[in-house]
Amino acid sequence: MKEKIISKASDLFLKLGFKSVTMDDIAGEMCISKKTIYKYFCNKEILIEESTEMVHKTVHEVINTIVAKDYNAIEENFEIRKMFKEMFQATDTSPLYQLKKHYPEIYQKVMNRELDECNMCFKQNIEKGIQQDLYRNDLDIDVYVKFYYSLIFSIKENTISEREATKLELQALEYHTRAMATPKGIAELEKQLLKTNI
């Protein structure tokens, strides 16, 4: 039951917002009493924390699945972006923006968790791209990881509209890729951009 509550709460939080969804809403959606929810979660903040943890796990499992498909480095980034777009397309307001605004402590925990995971993903992608001659081999990998992380999370946490954030993320991905790409990488980037419908 606890897992079901977390799963339903995650869906509702992502669709309608962390602030606007109440414990009553979750109980109503699940056809259970609010008392049942409080049996597992003494307050909404704890439920939000566990929900963001579940979303985090899901996102990184999907990223690992995409990486395992062995796309080239540039295509891999576009596939990951597509996955994010599909996961959050029902959302009007950026979930990270809402968390930062209404639940800053939880937001900080989420960001601390994401920092390591994302940096590792970005680093592996750059190393893979260098091996595939898609990215230049003279890159300072750690600096590019930092640049991209700052860019993406700045968009996520400062853009209210999820639709607007999605558009900006595509531009950030193009910017990031062009900055690193070899001529072969630019050709692959152009190919991916043609396939992308914002």
Short mmCIF file of C-alpha atoms in Angstrom, two decimals:
data_model
loop_
_atom_site.label_atom_id
_atom_site.label_comp_id
_atom_site.label_asym_id
_atom_site.label_seq_id
_atom_site.Cartn_x
_atom_site.Cartn_y
_atom_site.Cartn_z
CA MET A 1 0.00 0.00 0.00
CA LYS A 2 2.83 2.38 0.85
CA GLU A 3 4.32 1.92 -2.64
CA LYS A 4 0.92 2.51 -4.26
CA ILE A 5 0.46 5.75 -2.31
CA ILE A 6 3.94 6.98 -3.31
CA SER A 7 3.28 6.08 -6.94
CA LYS A 8 -0.11 7.83 -7.08
CA ALA A 9 1.22 10.86 -5.17
CA SER A 10 4.19 11.13 -7.58
CA ASP A 11 1.83 11.16 -10.57
CA LEU A 12 -0.36 13.83 -9.03
CA PHE A 13 2.54 15.98 -7.85
CA LEU A 14 4.11 15.94 -11.31
CA LYS A 15 0.82 16.65 -13.09
CA LEU A 16 -0.74 19.18 -10.76
CA GLY A 17 2.08 20.51 -8.63
CA PHE A 18 3.53 19.80 -5.19
CA LYS A 19 1.75 22.74 -3.59
CA SER A 20 -1.74 22.24 -5.00
CA VAL A 21 -2.13 18.49 -4.38
CA THR A 22 -3.54 17.74 -0.92
CA MET A 23 -3.67 14.53 1.08
CA ASP A 24 -7.44 14.58 0.42
CA ASP A 25 -6.78 14.63 -3.34
CA ILE A 26 -4.50 11.61 -3.09
CA ALA A 27 -6.98 9.73 -0.88
CA GLY A 28 -9.83 10.59 -3.26
CA GLU A 29 -7.90 9.43 -6.33
CA MET A 30 -7.08 6.13 -4.64
CA CYS A 31 -10.51 5.62 -3.06
CA ILE A 32 -8.96 5.22 0.38
CA SER A 33 -9.30 7.25 3.55
CA LYS A 34 -6.90 10.03 4.45
CA LYS A 35 -6.27 8.09 7.65
CA THR A 36 -4.75 5.27 5.59
CA ILE A 37 -2.24 7.70 4.07
CA TYR A 38 -1.35 9.10 7.49
CA LYS A 39 -0.68 5.56 8.68
CA TYR A 40 2.35 5.53 6.36
CA PHE A 41 3.24 9.23 6.14
CA CYS A 42 2.86 11.54 9.13
CA ASN A 43 2.82 14.62 6.87
CA LYS A 44 2.82 15.76 3.26
CA GLU A 45 6.52 16.73 3.31
CA ILE A 46 7.57 13.13 4.03
CA LEU A 47 5.34 11.91 1.21
CA ILE A 48 6.87 14.50 -1.15
CA GLU A 49 10.37 13.41 -0.12
CA GLU A 50 9.64 9.76 -0.80
CA SER A 51 7.88 10.62 -4.07
CA THR A 52 10.84 12.65 -5.35
CA GLU A 53 13.11 9.75 -4.42
CA MET A 54 10.94 7.37 -6.45
CA VAL A 55 10.90 9.72 -9.45
CA HIS A 56 14.69 10.07 -9.16
CA LYS A 57 15.11 6.26 -9.19
CA THR A 58 12.75 5.87 -12.14
CA VAL A 59 14.51 8.60 -14.15
CA HIS A 60 17.94 7.08 -13.57
CA GLU A 61 16.73 3.54 -14.39
CA VAL A 62 15.39 4.85 -17.70
CA ILE A 63 18.65 6.72 -18.37
CA ASN A 64 20.59 3.49 -17.71
CA THR A 65 18.30 1.64 -20.13
CA ILE A 66 18.96 4.26 -22.81
CA VAL A 67 22.73 4.14 -22.21
CA ALA A 68 22.64 0.32 -22.46
CA LYS A 69 21.16 0.62 -25.98
CA ASP A 70 24.57 1.80 -27.12
CA TYR A 71 23.56 4.82 -29.18
CA ASN A 72 26.37 7.13 -30.18
CA ALA A 73 27.04 9.84 -27.56
CA ILE A 74 25.06 12.60 -29.29
CA GLU A 75 22.05 10.42 -30.11
CA GLU A 76 22.11 9.17 -26.50
CA ASN A 77 21.70 12.75 -25.20
CA PHE A 78 18.78 13.34 -27.55
CA GLU A 79 17.13 10.07 -26.45
CA ILE A 80 17.52 11.05 -22.78
CA ARG A 81 16.02 14.47 -23.52
CA LYS A 82 13.09 12.80 -25.32
CA MET A 83 12.50 10.58 -22.28
CA PHE A 84 12.37 13.64 -19.98
CA LYS A 85 9.97 15.37 -22.34
CA GLU A 86 7.64 12.34 -22.37
CA MET A 87 7.83 11.87 -18.60
CA PHE A 88 6.94 15.47 -17.81
CA GLN A 89 4.71 16.40 -20.75
CA ALA A 90 1.53 16.39 -18.65
CA THR A 91 3.10 18.96 -16.33
CA ASP A 92 2.34 22.65 -16.75
CA THR A 93 4.72 23.97 -14.13
CA SER A 94 8.28 22.71 -13.87
CA PRO A 95 8.41 20.28 -10.88
CA LEU A 96 11.86 21.51 -9.82
CA TYR A 97 10.71 25.12 -9.94
CA GLN A 98 7.80 24.26 -7.64
CA LEU A 99 9.95 22.28 -5.23
CA LYS A 100 12.48 25.10 -4.96
CA LYS A 101 9.72 27.64 -4.34
CA HIS A 102 7.49 25.76 -1.89
CA TYR A 103 9.73 23.08 -0.32
CA PRO A 104 13.31 24.43 -0.34
CA GLU A 105 14.70 21.82 2.08
CA ILE A 106 13.39 18.91 0.01
CA TYR A 107 14.60 20.67 -3.13
CA GLN A 108 18.11 20.90 -1.64
CA LYS A 109 18.13 17.15 -0.89
CA VAL A 110 16.98 16.38 -4.44
CA MET A 111 19.72 18.60 -5.88
CA ASN A 112 22.42 17.00 -3.74
CA ARG A 113 21.29 13.57 -4.98
CA GLU A 114 21.15 14.71 -8.61
CA LEU A 115 24.55 16.39 -8.56
CA ASP A 116 26.55 13.15 -8.34
CA GLU A 117 24.31 11.07 -10.60
CA CYS A 118 24.04 13.70 -13.34
CA ASN A 119 27.70 14.59 -13.27
CA MET A 120 28.59 10.91 -13.68
CA CYS A 121 26.15 10.57 -16.64
CA PHE A 122 27.45 13.73 -18.33
CA LYS A 123 31.08 12.66 -17.81
CA GLN A 124 30.52 9.18 -19.25
CA ASN A 125 28.73 10.68 -22.23
CA ILE A 126 31.61 13.07 -22.98
CA GLU A 127 34.19 10.28 -22.64
CA LYS A 128 32.13 8.11 -24.99
CA GLY A 129 31.82 10.97 -27.51
CA ILE A 130 35.58 11.54 -27.48
CA GLN A 131 36.19 7.81 -28.14
CA GLN A 132 33.71 7.96 -31.03
CA ASP A 133 35.41 11.03 -32.50
CA LEU A 134 32.18 13.02 -32.07
CA TYR A 135 33.66 15.32 -29.42
CA ARG A 136 37.10 16.95 -29.50
CA ASN A 137 39.76 15.10 -27.55
CA ASP A 138 41.26 18.27 -26.01
CA LEU A 139 38.23 18.98 -23.81
CA ASP A 140 38.54 19.62 -20.08
CA ILE A 141 35.81 17.10 -19.29
CA ASP A 142 35.14 18.26 -15.71
CA VAL A 143 34.66 21.86 -16.85
CA TYR A 144 32.18 20.85 -19.59
CA VAL A 145 30.29 18.66 -17.12
CA LYS A 146 30.01 21.65 -14.77
CA PHE A 147 28.90 23.99 -17.57
CA TYR A 148 26.18 21.64 -18.77
CA TYR A 149 24.94 20.82 -15.27
CA SER A 150 24.70 24.53 -14.41
CA LEU A 151 22.90 25.28 -17.65
CA ILE A 152 20.31 22.49 -17.39
CA PHE A 153 19.50 22.97 -13.72
CA SER A 154 19.37 26.74 -14.05
CA ILE A 155 16.69 26.25 -16.72
CA LYS A 156 14.82 23.66 -14.65
CA GLU A 157 14.70 25.66 -11.44
CA ASN A 158 14.12 29.14 -12.88
CA THR A 159 11.59 28.45 -15.63
CA ILE A 160 8.01 28.21 -14.43
CA SER A 161 6.52 26.67 -17.58
CA GLU A 162 7.56 23.08 -18.29
CA ARG A 163 6.91 23.65 -22.01
CA GLU A 164 9.26 26.64 -22.04
CA ALA A 165 11.85 24.65 -20.05
CA THR A 166 11.68 21.84 -22.64
CA LYS A 167 12.40 24.30 -25.45
CA LEU A 168 15.31 25.88 -23.58
CA GLU A 169 16.76 22.46 -22.73
CA LEU A 170 16.90 21.56 -26.42
CA GLN A 171 18.77 24.80 -27.10
CA ALA A 172 21.10 24.09 -24.17
CA LEU A 173 21.78 20.60 -25.53
CA GLU A 174 22.56 22.01 -28.98
CA TYR A 175 24.81 24.69 -27.44
CA HIS A 176 26.62 22.10 -25.28
CA THR A 177 27.10 19.70 -28.19
CA ARG A 178 28.31 22.35 -30.65
CA ALA A 179 30.86 23.54 -28.09
CA MET A 180 32.40 20.05 -27.90
CA ALA A 181 31.79 18.56 -31.33
CA THR A 182 34.22 17.58 -34.06
CA PRO A 183 33.05 18.03 -37.69
CA LYS A 184 31.74 14.46 -37.50
CA GLY A 185 29.90 15.41 -34.28
CA ILE A 186 28.35 18.50 -35.90
CA ALA A 187 27.00 16.31 -38.74
CA GLU A 188 25.45 13.95 -36.15
CA LEU A 189 24.02 16.89 -34.22
CA GLU A 190 22.37 18.29 -37.36
CA LYS A 191 20.87 14.86 -38.02
CA GLN A 192 19.43 14.68 -34.49
CA LEU A 193 18.06 18.22 -34.67
CA LEU A 194 16.19 17.36 -37.89
CA LYS A 195 14.56 14.40 -36.12
CA THR A 196 13.57 16.48 -33.08
CA ASN A 197 10.14 17.96 -32.73
CA ILE A 198 10.42 20.30 -29.76
#
